[in-house]
Coordinates of C-alpha atoms and ligand atoms in Angstrom, one line a residue:
M1 CA 61.6 -218.1 81.6
F2 CA 60.1 -214.9 81.9
W3 CA 56.6 -213.6 82.0
Q4 CA 57.0 -210.1 80.2
E5 CA 61.0 -210.7 79.0
E6 CA 61.3 -207.6 77.9
L7 CA 60.5 -205.3 80.6
E8 CA 62.4 -208.1 82.8
T9 CA 65.3 -207.3 81.2
I10 CA 65.7 -204.8 80.5
S11 CA 68.5 -202.7 80.1
R12 CA 69.5 -200.3 83.0
E13 CA 69.9 -197.1 81.0
E14 CA 66.5 -197.6 79.3
L15 CA 65.0 -198.6 82.3
G16 CA 65.9 -195.3 83.7
V17 CA 64.9 -193.4 80.7
L18 CA 61.6 -195.5 80.9
Q19 CA 61.0 -194.7 84.9
S20 CA 61.7 -191.3 84.1
D21 CA 59.1 -190.9 81.7
L22 CA 56.6 -192.8 83.6
L23 CA 57.4 -190.6 86.6
K24 CA 56.7 -187.5 84.4
A25 CA 53.3 -189.1 84.0
T26 CA 52.3 -190.0 87.4
V27 CA 52.9 -186.5 88.7
A28 CA 50.6 -185.5 86.5
R29 CA 47.9 -187.8 86.6
G30 CA 48.2 -187.2 90.6
S31 CA 47.9 -183.6 90.3
I32 CA 44.4 -184.3 89.1
S33 CA 43.4 -186.0 92.7
P34 CA 42.3 -183.9 95.3
H35 CA 45.4 -184.7 98.1
Y36 CA 47.9 -184.2 95.6
K37 CA 46.6 -181.2 93.8
K38 CA 46.5 -179.4 97.6
V39 CA 50.1 -180.9 98.2
F40 CA 51.9 -180.0 94.8
E41 CA 50.0 -176.0 95.2
A42 CA 51.5 -176.0 98.6
S43 CA 54.8 -177.0 97.8
G44 CA 55.3 -175.1 94.8
I45 CA 55.2 -178.2 92.3
D46 CA 54.0 -177.3 88.9
P47 CA 53.2 -181.1 87.3
A48 CA 53.8 -179.0 83.5
G49 CA 57.5 -178.4 84.0
F50 CA 58.1 -181.5 86.3
R51 CA 61.2 -182.7 84.5
G52 CA 61.6 -186.8 85.4
L53 CA 64.0 -188.9 88.0
S54 CA 66.2 -185.8 88.3
D55 CA 63.6 -183.9 90.2
L56 CA 62.3 -186.7 92.2
Q57 CA 64.0 -185.2 95.6
K58 CA 61.5 -182.2 95.2
L59 CA 58.6 -184.3 95.4
P60 CA 56.4 -183.9 98.8
F61 CA 56.7 -187.3 100.7
T62 CA 53.4 -189.0 101.1
V63 CA 52.7 -191.1 104.4
K64 CA 50.3 -193.7 105.7
Q65 CA 48.0 -190.6 107.8
D66 CA 47.8 -189.0 104.6
L67 CA 45.7 -192.1 103.2
R68 CA 43.8 -191.9 106.6
D69 CA 43.0 -188.4 106.3
S70 CA 41.8 -189.2 102.4
F71 CA 39.4 -191.8 103.1
P72 CA 37.9 -193.2 101.0
F73 CA 38.6 -190.7 97.5
G74 CA 41.2 -188.5 98.1
F75 CA 43.8 -190.0 96.1
L76 CA 41.1 -190.7 93.4
A77 CA 43.0 -189.5 90.0
V78 CA 40.3 -190.8 87.7
D79 CA 36.7 -190.4 87.5
P80 CA 34.8 -192.9 90.2
S81 CA 33.1 -194.1 87.3
E82 CA 36.3 -196.0 86.6
V83 CA 36.8 -197.6 89.2
V84 CA 36.9 -201.6 89.3
R85 CA 38.4 -202.6 92.9
V86 CA 38.6 -201.3 96.4
H87 CA 41.0 -203.0 98.7
T88 CA 41.7 -201.6 102.2
S89 CA 44.7 -202.3 104.0
S90 CA 44.0 -204.4 107.0
G91 CA 44.1 -202.2 109.6
T92 CA 46.6 -203.9 111.8
T93 CA 48.1 -200.1 112.3
G94 CA 45.2 -197.9 113.0
S95 CA 42.3 -196.7 111.2
I96 CA 41.4 -198.5 107.9
T97 CA 42.9 -196.7 104.2
S98 CA 41.6 -197.7 100.8
V99 CA 43.0 -198.6 97.7
L100 CA 41.2 -198.3 94.4
Y101 CA 41.9 -199.6 91.0
S102 CA 40.9 -199.0 87.5
Q103 CA 40.3 -201.9 85.0
K104 CA 44.4 -201.3 83.7
D105 CA 45.1 -201.0 87.1
V106 CA 43.9 -204.2 88.2
D107 CA 45.4 -206.0 85.2
Q108 CA 49.2 -204.2 85.3
W109 CA 48.5 -206.1 88.6
A110 CA 47.8 -209.5 87.4
S111 CA 51.2 -209.6 84.8
L112 CA 53.4 -208.5 87.7
M113 CA 52.3 -211.3 89.9
A114 CA 52.2 -213.6 86.9
R115 CA 56.1 -212.1 86.6
C116 CA 56.7 -213.1 89.9
M117 CA 55.1 -216.8 89.5
V118 CA 56.9 -217.6 86.7
M119 CA 60.4 -216.1 87.7
T120 CA 59.9 -218.9 91.2
G121 CA 59.2 -221.7 87.8
M122 CA 55.6 -222.0 88.5
A123 CA 53.5 -222.9 84.6
R124 CA 51.2 -223.9 83.2
H125 CA 50.8 -227.2 84.4
D126 CA 50.8 -226.5 88.0
V127 CA 47.9 -226.4 90.3
F128 CA 48.1 -223.6 92.8
Q129 CA 46.4 -223.3 96.6
N130 CA 46.2 -220.1 97.4
L131 CA 45.9 -220.2 101.2
S132 CA 45.5 -216.1 101.7
G133 CA 42.8 -214.4 102.8
Y134 CA 40.4 -213.2 100.4
G135 CA 38.2 -210.2 100.4
L136 CA 39.5 -206.9 101.1
F137 CA 42.5 -208.1 101.8
T138 CA 45.1 -208.0 98.8
G139 CA 46.8 -211.2 99.5
G140 CA 43.8 -213.3 98.0
L141 CA 43.0 -211.4 94.3
G142 CA 45.9 -210.3 94.1
F143 CA 47.8 -213.8 93.9
H144 CA 44.5 -215.8 92.2
Y145 CA 44.4 -213.1 89.2
G146 CA 47.8 -214.1 88.8
A147 CA 48.4 -217.0 88.5
E148 CA 44.9 -217.5 86.6
I149 CA 46.4 -215.3 83.5
L150 CA 49.5 -217.9 83.3
G151 CA 46.9 -220.8 83.2
A152 CA 47.6 -222.6 86.4
M153 CA 44.8 -224.2 88.0
V154 CA 43.5 -222.0 90.9
I155 CA 42.0 -223.1 93.9
P156 CA 41.2 -220.0 96.1
S157 CA 40.6 -222.5 99.5
G158 CA 41.2 -219.3 101.5
T159 CA 42.8 -219.0 104.9
G160 CA 41.4 -221.1 107.6
N161 CA 39.8 -224.6 107.9
S162 CA 43.4 -226.4 107.6
Q163 CA 41.8 -229.9 107.5
R164 CA 39.8 -229.5 104.2
Q165 CA 43.3 -227.2 103.1
V166 CA 45.4 -230.9 103.1
E167 CA 42.4 -232.8 101.6
L168 CA 42.3 -230.5 98.7
M169 CA 46.2 -230.8 98.7
R170 CA 45.8 -234.3 98.0
S171 CA 42.6 -234.7 96.0
F172 CA 44.1 -232.0 93.3
F173 CA 48.0 -232.9 93.5
T174 CA 48.7 -228.8 94.2
T175 CA 52.1 -228.0 93.2
V176 CA 52.0 -224.6 95.0
I177 CA 50.7 -222.6 98.0
H178 CA 50.7 -219.0 99.2
L179 CA 50.6 -218.8 102.8
I180 CA 51.8 -216.5 105.3
P181 CA 54.9 -218.0 107.3
S182 CA 52.9 -218.4 110.8
Y183 CA 50.0 -220.0 109.3
A184 CA 52.4 -222.4 107.7
F185 CA 53.5 -224.4 111.1
R186 CA 49.8 -224.6 111.7
L187 CA 49.4 -226.1 108.7
F188 CA 52.0 -228.5 109.3
E189 CA 50.4 -229.8 113.1
V190 CA 47.1 -230.6 111.2
M191 CA 49.3 -232.4 108.5
E192 CA 50.4 -234.1 111.5
E193 CA 47.1 -235.1 113.6
M194 CA 46.0 -236.1 109.5
G195 CA 49.0 -238.6 109.7
V196 CA 49.8 -236.8 106.6
D197 CA 53.7 -236.6 105.8
P198 CA 53.8 -233.9 103.2
R199 CA 57.1 -234.9 101.7
K200 CA 55.6 -238.1 101.0
D201 CA 51.7 -237.8 100.5
L202 CA 51.6 -234.6 98.7
K203 CA 53.0 -233.2 95.4
L204 CA 53.9 -229.3 97.1
R205 CA 57.1 -228.2 95.3
V206 CA 56.3 -224.8 96.0
A207 CA 55.9 -222.4 98.6
Y208 CA 55.2 -218.1 98.5
L209 CA 55.4 -217.1 101.9
G210 CA 54.7 -213.5 102.4
A211 CA 52.6 -210.6 104.3
E212 CA 54.3 -210.5 107.4
P213 CA 58.1 -210.1 108.6
H214 CA 59.8 -213.4 108.4
S215 CA 63.8 -214.5 108.6
E216 CA 65.5 -216.8 106.5
E217 CA 65.7 -219.4 109.4
T218 CA 61.8 -219.3 109.3
R219 CA 62.0 -220.2 105.3
A220 CA 64.5 -223.3 106.1
K221 CA 62.5 -224.1 108.8
V222 CA 59.1 -224.3 106.4
E223 CA 61.4 -225.8 103.4
D224 CA 62.3 -228.9 105.4
L225 CA 59.0 -229.8 107.5
F226 CA 57.2 -229.7 104.0
G227 CA 59.9 -230.6 101.6
V228 CA 59.1 -227.2 99.2
A229 CA 61.7 -224.0 97.7
G230 CA 59.6 -221.5 99.5
Y231 CA 60.2 -217.5 97.9
N232 CA 59.5 -214.0 100.1
S233 CA 56.9 -212.1 98.5
Y234 CA 56.8 -208.7 99.4
G235 CA 54.1 -206.3 98.9
L236 CA 51.5 -204.5 100.3
S237 CA 48.2 -202.8 99.8
E238 CA 48.8 -199.3 99.1
M239 CA 51.3 -200.8 96.0
N240 CA 48.6 -203.0 95.1
G241 CA 49.2 -205.7 97.7
P242 CA 51.5 -208.7 96.6
G243 CA 53.9 -208.3 93.9
V244 CA 56.4 -205.5 94.4
A245 CA 59.2 -207.5 95.1
F246 CA 59.7 -210.8 95.1
E247 CA 62.4 -214.0 95.2
C248 CA 63.5 -216.0 91.8
V249 CA 64.9 -219.4 91.5
H250 CA 68.7 -217.9 93.2
Q251 CA 66.7 -216.9 96.2
N252 CA 69.3 -214.1 96.8
G253 CA 67.1 -211.1 97.8
L254 CA 64.2 -209.8 96.1
H255 CA 64.0 -208.4 92.6
I256 CA 61.4 -205.2 92.8
W257 CA 59.6 -204.5 89.5
E258 CA 61.4 -201.1 88.7
D259 CA 59.0 -200.4 85.7
A260 CA 55.9 -200.0 87.8
Y261 CA 57.1 -199.3 91.2
L262 CA 60.3 -196.7 92.1
L263 CA 62.5 -197.6 94.3
E264 CA 64.3 -195.1 97.2
V265 CA 66.0 -196.9 100.3
L266 CA 66.4 -193.4 102.6
D267 CA 67.6 -193.2 105.9
P268 CA 64.6 -192.7 108.1
E269 CA 66.5 -189.7 110.3
T270 CA 67.8 -187.1 107.3
Q271 CA 65.7 -188.8 104.2
E272 CA 68.8 -188.8 102.7
P273 CA 69.6 -192.0 100.3
V274 CA 71.5 -194.6 102.0
P275 CA 74.2 -196.4 99.8
E276 CA 74.3 -199.5 98.6
G277 CA 74.0 -202.5 100.7
E278 CA 73.2 -200.1 104.1
V279 CA 69.3 -200.7 105.5
G280 CA 66.8 -197.7 105.5
E281 CA 63.3 -197.1 104.8
M282 CA 62.2 -198.3 101.5
V283 CA 59.9 -195.1 99.8
L284 CA 58.0 -196.2 96.6
T285 CA 56.5 -194.5 93.9
T286 CA 53.7 -196.0 91.6
L287 CA 54.9 -195.9 87.9
K288 CA 51.8 -197.1 85.8
R289 CA 48.8 -196.7 88.3
E290 CA 45.9 -194.9 87.0
A291 CA 43.3 -194.4 89.7
M292 CA 45.6 -194.2 92.8
P293 CA 48.7 -192.6 91.8
L294 CA 51.5 -192.9 95.0
I295 CA 54.0 -190.7 95.7
R296 CA 57.1 -191.5 97.5
Y297 CA 55.0 -193.4 99.8
R298 CA 57.4 -193.9 103.4
T299 CA 56.5 -197.7 104.0
G300 CA 58.3 -198.0 107.0
D301 CA 59.8 -201.3 106.1
L302 CA 63.2 -201.7 106.5
C303 CA 65.8 -202.9 104.0
S304 CA 69.1 -202.3 101.6
I305 CA 69.4 -202.8 98.1
L306 CA 71.8 -205.8 97.0
P307 CA 74.5 -205.6 94.4
A308 CA 73.3 -205.3 90.7
G309 CA 73.0 -208.4 88.6
C310 CA 71.5 -212.1 88.6
P311 CA 72.1 -215.1 87.5
C312 CA 68.6 -215.2 86.4
G313 CA 69.0 -212.3 83.7
R314 CA 66.8 -209.6 85.1
T315 CA 67.7 -206.4 85.4
H316 CA 65.7 -205.3 88.1
R317 CA 67.8 -205.0 91.5
R318 CA 67.2 -206.9 94.1
I319 CA 66.3 -205.8 97.9
S320 CA 67.4 -207.6 100.9
R321 CA 64.5 -209.6 102.7
I322 CA 63.2 -206.8 104.9
A323 CA 64.5 -206.4 108.3
G324 CA 62.2 -204.7 110.4
R325 CA 59.8 -201.7 110.5
T326 CA 60.5 -198.4 111.5
D327 CA 58.1 -198.1 114.2
D328 CA 58.4 -202.1 115.3
M329 CA 61.8 -201.2 117.4
L330 CA 62.4 -202.2 121.0
I331 CA 64.8 -200.8 123.1
I332 CA 65.4 -202.8 126.2
K333 CA 68.0 -202.0 129.0
G334 CA 69.2 -199.6 125.9
V335 CA 69.6 -202.3 123.5
N336 CA 67.6 -202.0 120.3
I337 CA 66.2 -205.1 119.0
Y338 CA 63.8 -205.8 116.4
P339 CA 61.3 -208.8 117.0
L340 CA 63.4 -210.4 113.8
D341 CA 66.3 -210.8 116.1
I342 CA 64.8 -212.5 118.2
E343 CA 62.6 -214.7 115.8
K344 CA 66.4 -215.8 113.6
V345 CA 67.3 -217.3 117.3
I346 CA 64.3 -219.1 117.9
M347 CA 63.6 -220.7 114.7
S348 CA 67.4 -221.7 114.5
I349 CA 67.0 -224.1 117.2
P350 CA 65.1 -227.6 116.1
E351 CA 63.6 -228.1 119.1
V352 CA 61.4 -224.9 118.8
G353 CA 58.1 -225.1 117.1
G354 CA 56.8 -222.1 114.8
N355 CA 55.0 -220.3 117.5
Y356 CA 56.1 -217.3 119.7
V357 CA 55.1 -213.9 121.5
I358 CA 57.2 -211.4 122.6
E359 CA 55.8 -209.9 125.7
L360 CA 57.0 -206.4 126.6
F361 CA 56.5 -205.6 130.6
N362 CA 57.2 -203.5 132.8
Q363 CA 59.9 -204.6 135.9
K364 CA 60.7 -201.8 138.6
G365 CA 60.6 -199.4 136.4
A366 CA 62.3 -200.1 133.3
D367 CA 61.1 -202.3 130.4
N368 CA 62.3 -205.9 130.2
I369 CA 61.0 -208.2 127.4
R370 CA 59.9 -212.4 128.0
V371 CA 60.0 -214.5 124.9
K372 CA 57.3 -217.4 125.6
V373 CA 58.4 -220.1 122.7
E374 CA 56.1 -223.3 121.7
L375 CA 58.3 -226.1 121.7
N376 CA 57.2 -228.8 118.7
P377 CA 55.7 -232.3 119.6
G378 CA 58.9 -233.8 119.1
A379 CA 60.7 -231.9 121.7
F380 CA 58.1 -231.5 124.6
R381 CA 58.7 -233.7 127.5
E382 CA 57.3 -233.7 131.2
D383 CA 60.7 -233.9 132.3
M384 CA 61.6 -230.7 134.2
R385 CA 65.3 -231.0 134.0
H386 CA 65.1 -231.7 130.2
L387 CA 62.7 -228.2 130.2
E388 CA 65.2 -226.5 132.4
A389 CA 68.0 -227.2 130.3
L390 CA 66.1 -226.4 127.0
R391 CA 64.9 -222.8 128.7
Q392 CA 68.9 -221.7 129.8
K393 CA 70.0 -223.0 126.0
I394 CA 67.3 -220.3 124.0
A395 CA 67.7 -218.0 127.0
K396 CA 71.6 -217.8 126.1
E397 CA 71.9 -218.0 122.4
L398 CA 69.3 -215.2 122.7
R399 CA 72.0 -213.3 125.1
D400 CA 74.7 -214.2 122.4
S401 CA 72.8 -212.5 119.5
V402 CA 70.7 -209.6 120.5
L403 CA 72.9 -208.9 123.9
I404 CA 70.2 -208.7 126.5
T405 CA 68.8 -211.5 128.4
P406 CA 65.2 -212.1 127.6
K407 CA 63.0 -214.1 130.5
V408 CA 61.9 -217.2 128.1
E409 CA 59.0 -219.2 129.1
L410 CA 58.6 -222.7 127.3
V411 CA 54.9 -223.5 126.3
Q412 CA 53.3 -227.0 125.5
P413 CA 53.2 -227.3 121.3
G414 CA 49.8 -225.7 120.6
K415 CA 49.1 -223.6 123.2
L416 CA 49.9 -220.2 122.5
P417 CA 47.3 -217.8 121.1
R418 CA 47.1 -217.7 117.3
S419 CA 45.8 -214.6 115.5
P420 CA 43.2 -215.5 112.1
G421 CA 45.8 -213.8 110.0
K422 CA 48.9 -211.9 110.6
A423 CA 51.0 -213.3 113.4
V424 CA 51.1 -210.8 116.6
R425 CA 54.1 -211.0 117.7
V426 CA 55.0 -208.6 120.6
V427 CA 52.3 -207.6 123.1
D428 CA 53.2 -204.8 125.6
L429 CA 51.9 -205.3 128.6
R430 CA 53.6 -202.2 130.0
G431 CA 50.2 -200.3 130.9
Q432 CA 49.3 -203.1 133.4
Ligands
ADP501 P1 48.2 -203.3 106.9 O1 49.9 -202.7 106.8 O2 46.8 -203.3 107.0 O3 48.9 -204.8 107.6 P2 49.3 -204.8 104.5 O4 48.5 -206.4 104.5 O5 49.5 -204.1 103.0 O6 48.3 -203.6 105.3 O7 50.8 -205.2 104.9 C1 52.0 -204.7 104.1 C2 52.8 -205.0 105.0 O8 53.5 -206.3 105.3 C3 54.4 -204.4 104.5 O9 54.6 -203.0 104.9 C4 55.1 -205.1 105.5 O10 55.5 -204.2 106.9 C5 54.7 -206.6 105.7 N1 54.9 -207.5 104.6 C6 54.5 -208.1 103.5 N2 55.2 -209.3 103.2 C7 56.4 -209.0 104.0 C8 57.4 -209.6 104.1 N3 57.8 -210.8 102.4 N4 58.2 -209.6 104.8 C9 57.9 -208.4 105.8 N5 57.2 -207.8 105.5 C10 56.0 -208.2 104.8
ZN502 ZN1 67.0 -213.5 89.8

């Protein structure tokens, strides 16, 4: 099933032509905004003479700091009266930035979202519960509009109040949910407390997992706990929000909608394209956005491009799961480690629950890490020998995989602090 079959299955040749035309239009439109007007003048780019894809590399990059400096209207390329919606990035990494949408942008975004959902088999008869923050965060309204134009029954339950979430699922026979993976584990705990077995007592069949980095092992755990198929959903507020790249039923990487987002995967140091299959920084250009075109935006997210073709018939390329961010690499005892490398190990251990935190601390002048891991209620016993054996097992598996031996601390179920939004996985205690 497709939402926009022609566009989703467009030939690569036609897509290239379309992208080139759209890129030209994006550059022309961008030059209206105060930011790009200035930047194009400074770098000698004449929008009238811009030739499309073949000139892509001449365009300057856009970085998060540009968005901060131009807050709130510096990227606006339409009259302010054309703006119908404002979102902001959650500001997890610094000061707030704005994203502005025209009516066409909102409609366009909704149809990209509908494509994503249809791609996983969601349809009108589904009941969709959106356990995502509404308001300035894009995950709420982004999914909401997509599910609505698709014709599903939409429950905008938002975040929090887990007990009510479960009651809604039971009353309305919810079949599809959207939530951040770290919250999925909390939700499961509440279900257990309520005596609800999601596999037996609920009708859930699909979970969209996104908005934060997570490993294949985390997906597997969520699928197993809830008895659902879990699909990875990737997006960022700068590119509208969710609906940039999404998995199809084959769960073999995320199709990126290349008629809306021009994809480059570049070496973060040299800014040269990396070969297919190699990890680099994802750099995206909006191709259809009216109010706020963004050109060669450096997302900071690391991924690789997967080999072309997918049994689902979509021609849009697939990217790997996000491997980390350019700014979240830890260097411990000379070894480069991404938090996700640690998560992979932790989540593959059955005794471990869903919550963990990596603490960075200073020991005799050298950086070290401590991994605090919550056990799942079934595995937690007040038996020192049992706990110590488990602790050693986790430490050994971490050492085998990330090549250093972090300190491991086991924590009782439910005892690690939880953040209301995206999980905070790394806590830096080095200054203390
Ligand atoms: P903020 O940067 O303020 O948190 P966003 O809510 O737009 O703003 O977050 C977007 C970021 O979230 C992405 O750049 C990426 O790092 C992360 N992210 C979103 N979806 C995923 C996903 N499926 N896998 C990994 N990381 C993701
Ligand atoms: Zn596919």
